[in-house]
PDB file of C-alpha atoms and ligand atoms in Angstrom:
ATOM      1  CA  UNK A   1    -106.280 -50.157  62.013  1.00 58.00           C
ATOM      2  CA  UNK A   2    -108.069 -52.240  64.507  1.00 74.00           C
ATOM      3  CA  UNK A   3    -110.505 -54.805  62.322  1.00 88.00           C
ATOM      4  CA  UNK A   4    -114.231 -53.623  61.690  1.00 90.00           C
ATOM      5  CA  UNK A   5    -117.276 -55.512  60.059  1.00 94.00           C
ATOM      6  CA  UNK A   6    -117.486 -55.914  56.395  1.00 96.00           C
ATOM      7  CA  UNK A   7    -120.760 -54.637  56.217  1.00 94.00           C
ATOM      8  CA  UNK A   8    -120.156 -51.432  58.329  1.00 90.00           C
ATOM      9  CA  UNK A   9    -116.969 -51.097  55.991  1.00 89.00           C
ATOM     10  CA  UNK A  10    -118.937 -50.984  52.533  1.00 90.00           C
ATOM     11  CA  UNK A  11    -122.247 -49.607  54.340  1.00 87.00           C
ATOM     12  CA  UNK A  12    -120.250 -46.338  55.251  1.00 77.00           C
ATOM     13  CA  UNK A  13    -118.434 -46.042  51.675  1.00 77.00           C
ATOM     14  CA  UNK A  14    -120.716 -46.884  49.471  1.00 80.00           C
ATOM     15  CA  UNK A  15    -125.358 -46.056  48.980  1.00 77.00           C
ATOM     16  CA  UNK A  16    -125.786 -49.907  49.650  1.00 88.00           C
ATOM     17  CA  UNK A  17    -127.783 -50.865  53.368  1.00 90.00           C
ATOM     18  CA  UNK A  18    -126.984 -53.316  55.404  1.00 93.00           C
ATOM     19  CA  UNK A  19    -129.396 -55.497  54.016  1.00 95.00           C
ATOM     20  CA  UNK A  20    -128.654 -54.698  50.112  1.00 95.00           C
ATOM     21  CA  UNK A  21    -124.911 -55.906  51.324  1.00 96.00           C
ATOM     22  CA  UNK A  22    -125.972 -59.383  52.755  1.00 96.00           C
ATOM     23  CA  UNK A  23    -127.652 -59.777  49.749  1.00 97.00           C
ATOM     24  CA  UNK A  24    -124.443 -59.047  47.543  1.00 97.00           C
ATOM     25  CA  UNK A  25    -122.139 -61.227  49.731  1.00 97.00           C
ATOM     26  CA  UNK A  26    -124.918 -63.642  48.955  1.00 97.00           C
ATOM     27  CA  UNK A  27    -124.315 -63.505  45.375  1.00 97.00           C
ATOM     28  CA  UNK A  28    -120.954 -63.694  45.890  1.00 97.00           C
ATOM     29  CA  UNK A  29    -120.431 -59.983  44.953  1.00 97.00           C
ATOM     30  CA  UNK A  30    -118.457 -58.610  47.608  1.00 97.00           C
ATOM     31  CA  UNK A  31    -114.503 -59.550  47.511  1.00 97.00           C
ATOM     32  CA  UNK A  32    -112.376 -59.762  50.192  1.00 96.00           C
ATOM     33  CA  UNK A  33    -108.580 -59.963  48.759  1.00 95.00           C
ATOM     34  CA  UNK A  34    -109.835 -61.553  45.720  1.00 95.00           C
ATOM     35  CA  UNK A  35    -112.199 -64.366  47.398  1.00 96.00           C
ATOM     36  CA  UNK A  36    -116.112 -63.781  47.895  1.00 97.00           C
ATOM     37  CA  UNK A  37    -116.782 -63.049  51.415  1.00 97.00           C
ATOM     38  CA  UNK A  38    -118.395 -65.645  53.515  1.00 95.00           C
ATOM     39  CA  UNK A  39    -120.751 -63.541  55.371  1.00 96.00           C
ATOM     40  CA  UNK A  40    -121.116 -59.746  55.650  1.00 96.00           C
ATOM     41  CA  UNK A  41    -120.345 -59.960  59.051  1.00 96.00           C
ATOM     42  CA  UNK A  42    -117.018 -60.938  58.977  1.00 96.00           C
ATOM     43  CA  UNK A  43    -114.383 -59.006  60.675  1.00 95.00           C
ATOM     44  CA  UNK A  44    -111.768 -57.330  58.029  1.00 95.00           C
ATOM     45  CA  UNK A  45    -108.709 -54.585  58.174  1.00 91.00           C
ATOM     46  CA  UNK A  46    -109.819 -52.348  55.741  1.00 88.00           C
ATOM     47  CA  UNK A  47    -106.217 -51.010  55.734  1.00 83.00           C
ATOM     48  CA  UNK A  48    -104.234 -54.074  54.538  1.00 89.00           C
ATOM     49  CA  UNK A  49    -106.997 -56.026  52.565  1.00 93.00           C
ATOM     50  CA  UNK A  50    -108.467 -55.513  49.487  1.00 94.00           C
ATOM     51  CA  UNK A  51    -112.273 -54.837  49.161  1.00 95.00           C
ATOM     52  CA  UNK A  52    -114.250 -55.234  46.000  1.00 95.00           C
ATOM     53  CA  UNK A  53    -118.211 -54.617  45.637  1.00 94.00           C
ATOM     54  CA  UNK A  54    -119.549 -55.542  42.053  1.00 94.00           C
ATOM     55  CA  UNK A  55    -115.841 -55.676  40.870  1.00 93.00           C
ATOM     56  CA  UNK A  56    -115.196 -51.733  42.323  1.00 89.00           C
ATOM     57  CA  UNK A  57    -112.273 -51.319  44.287  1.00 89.00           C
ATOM     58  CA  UNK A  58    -113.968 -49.737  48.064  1.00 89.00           C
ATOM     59  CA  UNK A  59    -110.494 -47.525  49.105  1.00 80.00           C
ATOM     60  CA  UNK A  60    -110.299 -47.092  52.368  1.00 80.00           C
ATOM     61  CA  UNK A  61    -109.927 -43.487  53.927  1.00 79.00           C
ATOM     62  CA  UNK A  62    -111.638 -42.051  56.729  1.00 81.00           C
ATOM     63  CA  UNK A  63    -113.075 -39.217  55.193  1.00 89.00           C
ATOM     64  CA  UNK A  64    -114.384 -38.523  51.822  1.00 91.00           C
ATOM     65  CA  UNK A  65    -113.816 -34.945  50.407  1.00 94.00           C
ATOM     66  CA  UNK A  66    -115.731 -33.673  47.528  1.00 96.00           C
ATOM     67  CA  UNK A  67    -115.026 -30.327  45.409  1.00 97.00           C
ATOM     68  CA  UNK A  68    -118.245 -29.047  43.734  1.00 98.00           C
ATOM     69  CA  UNK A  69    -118.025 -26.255  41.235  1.00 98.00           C
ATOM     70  CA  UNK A  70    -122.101 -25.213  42.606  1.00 98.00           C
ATOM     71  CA  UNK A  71    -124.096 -23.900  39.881  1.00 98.00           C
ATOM     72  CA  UNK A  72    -126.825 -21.340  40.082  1.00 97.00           C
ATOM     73  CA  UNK A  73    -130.088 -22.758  41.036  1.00 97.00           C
ATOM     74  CA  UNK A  74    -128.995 -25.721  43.563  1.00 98.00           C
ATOM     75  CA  UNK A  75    -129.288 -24.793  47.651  1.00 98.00           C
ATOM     76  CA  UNK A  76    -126.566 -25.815  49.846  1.00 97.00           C
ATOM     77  CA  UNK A  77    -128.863 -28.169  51.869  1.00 96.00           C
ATOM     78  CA  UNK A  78    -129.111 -32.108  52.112  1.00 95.00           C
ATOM     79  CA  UNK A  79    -133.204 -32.013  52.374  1.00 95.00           C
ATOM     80  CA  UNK A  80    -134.734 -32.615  49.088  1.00 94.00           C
ATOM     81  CA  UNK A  81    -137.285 -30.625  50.866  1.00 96.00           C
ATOM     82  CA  UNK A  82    -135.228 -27.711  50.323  1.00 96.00           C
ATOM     83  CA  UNK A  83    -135.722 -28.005  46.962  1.00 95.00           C
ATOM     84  CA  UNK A  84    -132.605 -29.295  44.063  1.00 97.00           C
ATOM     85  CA  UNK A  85    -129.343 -29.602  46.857  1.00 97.00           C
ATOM     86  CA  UNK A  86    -126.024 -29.740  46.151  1.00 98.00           C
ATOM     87  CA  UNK A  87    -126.236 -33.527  46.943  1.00 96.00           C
ATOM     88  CA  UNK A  88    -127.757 -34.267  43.632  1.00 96.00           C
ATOM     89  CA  UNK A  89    -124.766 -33.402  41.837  1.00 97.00           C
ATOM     90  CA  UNK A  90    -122.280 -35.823  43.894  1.00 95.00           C
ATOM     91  CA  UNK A  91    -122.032 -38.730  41.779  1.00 90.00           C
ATOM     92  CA  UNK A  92    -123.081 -41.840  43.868  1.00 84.00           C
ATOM     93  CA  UNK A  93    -119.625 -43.524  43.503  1.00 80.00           C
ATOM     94  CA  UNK A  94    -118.235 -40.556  45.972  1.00 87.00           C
ATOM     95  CA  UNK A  95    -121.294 -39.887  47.824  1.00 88.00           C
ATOM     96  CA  UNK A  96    -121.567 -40.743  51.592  1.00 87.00           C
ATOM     97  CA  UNK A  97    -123.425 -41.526  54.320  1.00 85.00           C
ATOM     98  CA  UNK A  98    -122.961 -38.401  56.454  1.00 91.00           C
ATOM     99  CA  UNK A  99    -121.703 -36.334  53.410  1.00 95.00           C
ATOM    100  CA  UNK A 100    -122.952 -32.504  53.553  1.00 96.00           C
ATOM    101  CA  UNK A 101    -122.136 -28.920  52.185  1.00 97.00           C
ATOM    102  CA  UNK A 102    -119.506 -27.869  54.474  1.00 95.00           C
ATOM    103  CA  UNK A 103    -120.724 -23.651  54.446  1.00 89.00           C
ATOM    104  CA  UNK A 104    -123.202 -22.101  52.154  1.00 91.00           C
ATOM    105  CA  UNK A 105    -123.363 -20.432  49.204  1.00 97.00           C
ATOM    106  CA  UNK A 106    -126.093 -18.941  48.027  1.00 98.00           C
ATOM    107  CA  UNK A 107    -129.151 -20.476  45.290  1.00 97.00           C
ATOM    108  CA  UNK A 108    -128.088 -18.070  43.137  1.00 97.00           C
ATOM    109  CA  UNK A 109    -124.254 -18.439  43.695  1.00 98.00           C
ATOM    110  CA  UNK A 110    -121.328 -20.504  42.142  1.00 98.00           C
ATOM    111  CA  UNK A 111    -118.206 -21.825  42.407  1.00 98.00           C
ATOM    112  CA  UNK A 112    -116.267 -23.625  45.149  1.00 97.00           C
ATOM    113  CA  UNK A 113    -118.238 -25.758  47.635  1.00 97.00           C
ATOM    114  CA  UNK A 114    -117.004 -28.446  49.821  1.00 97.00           C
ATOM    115  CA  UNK A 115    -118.564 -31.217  50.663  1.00 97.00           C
ATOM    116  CA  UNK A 116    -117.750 -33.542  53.439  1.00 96.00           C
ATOM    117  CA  UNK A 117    -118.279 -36.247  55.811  1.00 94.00           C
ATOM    118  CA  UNK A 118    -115.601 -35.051  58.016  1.00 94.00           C
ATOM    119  CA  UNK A 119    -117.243 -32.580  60.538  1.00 95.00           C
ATOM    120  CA  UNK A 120    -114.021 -31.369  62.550  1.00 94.00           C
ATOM    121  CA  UNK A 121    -112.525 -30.596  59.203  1.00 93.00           C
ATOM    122  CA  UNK A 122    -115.735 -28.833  58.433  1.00 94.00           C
ATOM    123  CA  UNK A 123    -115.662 -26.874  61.632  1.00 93.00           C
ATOM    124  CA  UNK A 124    -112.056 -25.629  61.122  1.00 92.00           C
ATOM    125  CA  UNK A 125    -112.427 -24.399  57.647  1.00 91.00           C
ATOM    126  CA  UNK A 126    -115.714 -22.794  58.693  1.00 90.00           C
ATOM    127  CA  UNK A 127    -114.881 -21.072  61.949  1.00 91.00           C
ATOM    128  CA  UNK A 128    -113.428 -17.707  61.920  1.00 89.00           C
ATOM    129  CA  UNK A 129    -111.196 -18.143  64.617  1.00 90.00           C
ATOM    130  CA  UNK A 130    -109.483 -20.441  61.804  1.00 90.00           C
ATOM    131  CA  UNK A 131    -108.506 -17.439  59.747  1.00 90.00           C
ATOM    132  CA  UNK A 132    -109.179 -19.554  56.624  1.00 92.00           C
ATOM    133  CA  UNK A 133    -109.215 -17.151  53.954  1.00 94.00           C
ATOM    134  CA  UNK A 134    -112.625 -17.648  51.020  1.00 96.00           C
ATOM    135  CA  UNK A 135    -112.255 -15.657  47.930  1.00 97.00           C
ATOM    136  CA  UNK A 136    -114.792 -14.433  45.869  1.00 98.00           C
ATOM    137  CA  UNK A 137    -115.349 -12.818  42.928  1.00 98.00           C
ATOM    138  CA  UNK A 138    -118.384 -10.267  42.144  1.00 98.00           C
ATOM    139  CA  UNK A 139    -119.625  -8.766  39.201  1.00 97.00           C
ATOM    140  CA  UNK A 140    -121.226  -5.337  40.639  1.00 98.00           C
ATOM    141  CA  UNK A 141    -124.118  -3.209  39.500  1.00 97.00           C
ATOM    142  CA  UNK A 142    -122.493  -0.290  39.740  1.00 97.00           C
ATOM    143  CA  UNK A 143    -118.223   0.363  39.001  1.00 97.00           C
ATOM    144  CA  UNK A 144    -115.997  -0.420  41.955  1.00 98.00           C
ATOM    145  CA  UNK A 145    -114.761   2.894  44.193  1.00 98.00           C
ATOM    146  CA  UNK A 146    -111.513   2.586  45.261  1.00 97.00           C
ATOM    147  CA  UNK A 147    -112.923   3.715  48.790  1.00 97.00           C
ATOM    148  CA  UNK A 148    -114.091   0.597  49.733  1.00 98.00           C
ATOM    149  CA  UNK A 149    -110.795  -0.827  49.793  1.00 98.00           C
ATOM    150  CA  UNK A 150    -110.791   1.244  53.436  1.00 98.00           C
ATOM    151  CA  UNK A 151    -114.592   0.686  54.813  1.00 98.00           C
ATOM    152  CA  UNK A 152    -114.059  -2.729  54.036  1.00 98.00           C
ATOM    153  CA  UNK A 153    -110.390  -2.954  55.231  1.00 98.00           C
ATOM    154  CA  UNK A 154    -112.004  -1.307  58.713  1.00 97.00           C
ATOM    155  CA  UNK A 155    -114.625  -3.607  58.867  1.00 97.00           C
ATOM    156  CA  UNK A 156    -118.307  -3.195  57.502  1.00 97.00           C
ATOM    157  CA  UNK A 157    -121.418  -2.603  59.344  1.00 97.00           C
ATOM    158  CA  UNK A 158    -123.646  -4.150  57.831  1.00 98.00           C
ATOM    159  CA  UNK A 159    -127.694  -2.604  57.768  1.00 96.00           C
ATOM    160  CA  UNK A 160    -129.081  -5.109  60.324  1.00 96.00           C
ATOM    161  CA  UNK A 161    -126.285  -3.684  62.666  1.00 97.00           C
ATOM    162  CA  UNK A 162    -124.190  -6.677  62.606  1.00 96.00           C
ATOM    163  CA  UNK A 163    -120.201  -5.915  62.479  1.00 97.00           C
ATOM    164  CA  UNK A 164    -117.994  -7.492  60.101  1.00 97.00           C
ATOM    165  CA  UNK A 165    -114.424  -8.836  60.480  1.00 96.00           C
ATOM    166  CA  UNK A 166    -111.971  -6.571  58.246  1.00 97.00           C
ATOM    167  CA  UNK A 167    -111.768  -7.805  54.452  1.00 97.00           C
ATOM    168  CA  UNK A 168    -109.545  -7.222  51.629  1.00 98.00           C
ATOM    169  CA  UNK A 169    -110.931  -6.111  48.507  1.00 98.00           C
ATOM    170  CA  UNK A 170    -109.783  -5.179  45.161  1.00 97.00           C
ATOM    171  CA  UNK A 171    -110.750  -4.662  41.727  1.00 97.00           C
ATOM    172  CA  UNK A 172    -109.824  -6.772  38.561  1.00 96.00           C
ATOM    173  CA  UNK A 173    -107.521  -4.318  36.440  1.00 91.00           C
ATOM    174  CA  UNK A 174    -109.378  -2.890  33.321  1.00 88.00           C
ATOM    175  CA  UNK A 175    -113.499  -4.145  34.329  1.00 93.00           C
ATOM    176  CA  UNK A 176    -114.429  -1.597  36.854  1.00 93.00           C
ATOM    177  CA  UNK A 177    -117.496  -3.832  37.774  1.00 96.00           C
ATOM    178  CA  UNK A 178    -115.551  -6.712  38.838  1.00 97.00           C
ATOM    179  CA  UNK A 179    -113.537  -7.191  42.045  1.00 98.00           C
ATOM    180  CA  UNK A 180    -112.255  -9.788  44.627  1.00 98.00           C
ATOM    181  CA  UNK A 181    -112.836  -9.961  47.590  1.00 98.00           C
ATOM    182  CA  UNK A 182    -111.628 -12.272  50.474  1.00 97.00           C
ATOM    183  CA  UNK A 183    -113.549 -13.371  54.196  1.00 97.00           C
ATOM    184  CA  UNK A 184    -112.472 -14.971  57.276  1.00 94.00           C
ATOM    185  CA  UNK A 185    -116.337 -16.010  57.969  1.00 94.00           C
ATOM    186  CA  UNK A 186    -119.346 -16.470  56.702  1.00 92.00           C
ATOM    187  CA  UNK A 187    -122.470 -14.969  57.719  1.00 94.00           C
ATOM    188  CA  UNK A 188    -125.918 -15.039  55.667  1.00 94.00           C
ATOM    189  CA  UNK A 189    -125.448 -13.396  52.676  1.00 96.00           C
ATOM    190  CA  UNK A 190    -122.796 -11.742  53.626  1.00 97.00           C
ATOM    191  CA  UNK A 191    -120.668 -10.656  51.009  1.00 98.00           C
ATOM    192  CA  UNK A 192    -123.941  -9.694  49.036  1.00 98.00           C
ATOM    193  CA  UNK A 193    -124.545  -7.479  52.150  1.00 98.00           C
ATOM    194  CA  UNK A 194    -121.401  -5.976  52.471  1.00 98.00           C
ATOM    195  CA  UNK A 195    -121.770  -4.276  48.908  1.00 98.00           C
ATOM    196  CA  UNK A 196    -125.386  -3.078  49.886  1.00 98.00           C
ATOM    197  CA  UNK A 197    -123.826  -1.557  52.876  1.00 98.00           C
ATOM    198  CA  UNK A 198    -121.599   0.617  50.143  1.00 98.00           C
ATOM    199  CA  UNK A 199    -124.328   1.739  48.045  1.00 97.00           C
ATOM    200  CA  UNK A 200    -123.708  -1.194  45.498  1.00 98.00           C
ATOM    201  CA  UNK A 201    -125.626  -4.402  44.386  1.00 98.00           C
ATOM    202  CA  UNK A 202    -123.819  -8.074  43.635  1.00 98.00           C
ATOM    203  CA  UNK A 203    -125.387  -9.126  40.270  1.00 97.00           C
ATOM    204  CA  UNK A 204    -123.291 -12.562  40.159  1.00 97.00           C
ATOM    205  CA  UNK A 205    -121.003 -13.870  42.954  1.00 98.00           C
ATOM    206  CA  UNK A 206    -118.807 -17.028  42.499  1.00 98.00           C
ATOM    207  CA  UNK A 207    -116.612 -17.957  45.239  1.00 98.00           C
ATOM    208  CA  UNK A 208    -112.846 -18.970  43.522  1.00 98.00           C
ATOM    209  CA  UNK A 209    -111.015 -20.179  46.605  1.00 97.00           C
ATOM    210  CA  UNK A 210    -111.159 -22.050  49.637  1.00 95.00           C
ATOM    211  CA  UNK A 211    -107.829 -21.685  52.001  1.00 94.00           C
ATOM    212  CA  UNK A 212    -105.088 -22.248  50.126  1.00 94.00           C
ATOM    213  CA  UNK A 213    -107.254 -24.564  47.145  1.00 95.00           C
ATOM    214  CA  UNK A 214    -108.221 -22.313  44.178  1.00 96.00           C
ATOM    215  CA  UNK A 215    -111.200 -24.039  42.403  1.00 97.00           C
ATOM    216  CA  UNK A 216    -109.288 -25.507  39.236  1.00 96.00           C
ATOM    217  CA  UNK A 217    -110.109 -24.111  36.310  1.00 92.00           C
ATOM    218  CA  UNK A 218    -110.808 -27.951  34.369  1.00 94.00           C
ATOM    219  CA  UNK A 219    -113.521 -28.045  36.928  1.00 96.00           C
ATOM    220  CA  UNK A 220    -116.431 -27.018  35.220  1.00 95.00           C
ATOM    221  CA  UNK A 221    -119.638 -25.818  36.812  1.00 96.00           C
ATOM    222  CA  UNK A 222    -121.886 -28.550  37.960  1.00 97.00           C
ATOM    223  CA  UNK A 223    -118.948 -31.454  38.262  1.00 97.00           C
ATOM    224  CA  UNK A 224    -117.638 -32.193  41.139  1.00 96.00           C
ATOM    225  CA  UNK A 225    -113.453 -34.071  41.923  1.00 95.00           C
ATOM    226  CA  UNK A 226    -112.579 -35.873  44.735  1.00 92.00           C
ATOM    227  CA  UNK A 227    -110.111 -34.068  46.737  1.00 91.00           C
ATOM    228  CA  UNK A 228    -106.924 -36.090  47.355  1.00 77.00           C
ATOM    229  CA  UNK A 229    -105.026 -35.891  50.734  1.00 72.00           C
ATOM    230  CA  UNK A 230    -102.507 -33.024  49.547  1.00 73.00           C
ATOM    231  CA  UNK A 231    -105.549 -30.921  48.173  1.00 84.00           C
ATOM    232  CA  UNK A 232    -107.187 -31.799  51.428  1.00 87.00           C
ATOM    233  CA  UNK A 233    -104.106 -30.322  53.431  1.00 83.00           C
ATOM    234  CA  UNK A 234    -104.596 -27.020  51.302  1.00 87.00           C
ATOM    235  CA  UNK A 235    -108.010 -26.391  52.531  1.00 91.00           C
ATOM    236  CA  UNK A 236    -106.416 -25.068  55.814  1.00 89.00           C
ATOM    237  CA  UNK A 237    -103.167 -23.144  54.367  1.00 87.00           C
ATOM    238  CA  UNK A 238    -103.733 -19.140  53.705  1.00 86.00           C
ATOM    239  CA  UNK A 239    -103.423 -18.048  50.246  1.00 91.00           C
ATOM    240  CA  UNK A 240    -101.890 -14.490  49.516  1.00 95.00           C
ATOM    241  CA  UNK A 241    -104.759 -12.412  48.594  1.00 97.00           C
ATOM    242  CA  UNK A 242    -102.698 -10.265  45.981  1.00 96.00           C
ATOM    243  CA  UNK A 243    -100.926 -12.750  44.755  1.00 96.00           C
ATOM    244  CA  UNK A 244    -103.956 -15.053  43.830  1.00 96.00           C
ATOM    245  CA  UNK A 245    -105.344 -11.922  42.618  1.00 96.00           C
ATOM    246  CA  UNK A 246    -102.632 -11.187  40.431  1.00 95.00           C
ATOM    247  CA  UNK A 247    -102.331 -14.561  38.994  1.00 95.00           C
ATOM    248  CA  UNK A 248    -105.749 -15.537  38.569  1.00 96.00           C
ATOM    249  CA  UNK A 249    -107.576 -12.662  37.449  1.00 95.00           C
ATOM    250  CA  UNK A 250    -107.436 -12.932  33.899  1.00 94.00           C
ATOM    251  CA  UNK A 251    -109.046 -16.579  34.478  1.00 94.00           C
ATOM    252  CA  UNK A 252    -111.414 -16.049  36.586  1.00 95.00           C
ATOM    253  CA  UNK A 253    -112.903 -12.701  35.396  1.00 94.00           C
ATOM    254  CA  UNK A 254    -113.246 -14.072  31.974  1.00 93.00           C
ATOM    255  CA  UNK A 255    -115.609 -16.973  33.399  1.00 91.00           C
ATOM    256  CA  UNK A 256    -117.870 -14.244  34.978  1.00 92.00           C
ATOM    257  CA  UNK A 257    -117.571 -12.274  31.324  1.00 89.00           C
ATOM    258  CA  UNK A 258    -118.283 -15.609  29.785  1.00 84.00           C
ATOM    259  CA  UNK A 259    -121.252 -16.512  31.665  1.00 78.00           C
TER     260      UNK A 259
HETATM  261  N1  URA B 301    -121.827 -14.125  50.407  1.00 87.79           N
HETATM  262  C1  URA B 301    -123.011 -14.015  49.789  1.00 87.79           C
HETATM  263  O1  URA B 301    -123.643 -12.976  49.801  1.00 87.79           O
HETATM  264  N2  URA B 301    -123.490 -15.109  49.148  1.00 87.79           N
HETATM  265  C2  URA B 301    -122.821 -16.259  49.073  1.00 87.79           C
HETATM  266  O2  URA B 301    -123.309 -17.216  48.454  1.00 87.79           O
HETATM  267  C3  URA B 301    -121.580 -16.366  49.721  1.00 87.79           C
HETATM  268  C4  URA B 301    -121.094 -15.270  50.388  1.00 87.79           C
END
């Protein structure tokens, strides 16, 4: 990697300013392969030497990639304005400048949410042209009809008019109010929607997968893991719909039972 500035470095990997990190290599705070840094200025390769701030290892990687397991009650937003985001619950040590909630869930919606400072990657999980698969699992008003399975296999019409891409759909074996269901895209609400559309109401909605990364079941709600590069490569591989639904319905239906 060609060199870069020691203060851009630790500015773009850590909460600390520009000015907070003169005042650390001041201090004598800031490390470069064991030795304090002379001035925050100074030109480094992030890629070969070794970068300490208060003793903390800085690792260098390009992008940072964050699983959150959202809970209800947090928007998908990185305005405070919006009210409690997402952000709040990224713990500083793997927050970023330029970090945000790559898609939406819902307020009132759980489960897997990625956040991200890496916009392409963003884009490409996001886009629909990707044909990156999202699972989700609802917990319905009303029990399932096995005739969705076909109005949502031809594509919904949903009651603002808009058209929806074919999804698969299918209920978790012996709770007739719970069932899977997987998107290529991701429009407001939409899954929510889709039910309406039926003659059926979501009461709880937690989305389980992203691509080919099922949201581990050690993650509990509200904590976020760094994603490491193979989990980051999983993002874009498909998952088999049955076959995820097969193996992980007995987990994932007894966290919506559970809740
Ligand atoms: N569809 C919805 O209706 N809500 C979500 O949060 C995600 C998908």
């Amino acid at each position: 990697m060609n060199q870069i500035r020691l203060d851009k470095f630790v500015a773009e990997r850590t909460e600390f300013s520009r000015s907070q990190i003169k005042a650390l290599v001041k201090k004598g705070e800031i490390r470069v392969d064991g030795s304090p840094a002379r001035t925050s200025d100074v030109k480094i390769d992030p890629e070969v030497q070794r970068i300490t701030v208060q003793g903390k290892d800085i690792i260098f990687r390009e992008h940072t990639y964050v699983l959150l397991n959202k809970p209800d009650g947090y928007v998908c937003s990185t305005d405070p304005k919006d009210g409690q985001t997402v952000m709040e619950l990224v713990p500083p040590e793997l927050r970023t400048k330029g970090m945000f909630p790559a898609g939406r869930l819902d307020k009132d919606s759980l489960g897997a949410l990625l956040l991200t400072d890496d916009g392409e990657l963003a884009h490409r999980i996001l886009s629909p042209k990707s044909h990156i698969p999202k699972i989700y699992i609802v917990k319905l008003d009303r029990p399932f009809e096995i005739k969705y399975i076909n109005l949502f296999g031809e594509g919904i019409t949903l009651s603002s008019g808009e058209q929806c891409l074919p999804a698969r759909v299918k209920p978790v074996e012996n709770c007739d109010k719970l069932a899977f269901i997987e998107l290529f895209e991701g429009k407001y609400h939409q899954v929510k929607r889709m039910f309406a559309a039926v003659g059926n109401h979501v009461e709880f909605l937690m989305r389980v997968s992203l691509g080919g990364l099922v949201l581990p079941e050690k993650l509990g709600i509200g904590q976020c893991m760094e994603l490491l590069h193979k989990d980051v490569e999983n993002l874009t591989k498909p998952l088999d719909f049955d076959s995820f639904c097969r193996d992980f319905s007995v987990i994932f239906s007894a966290i919506v039972i559970n809740k």
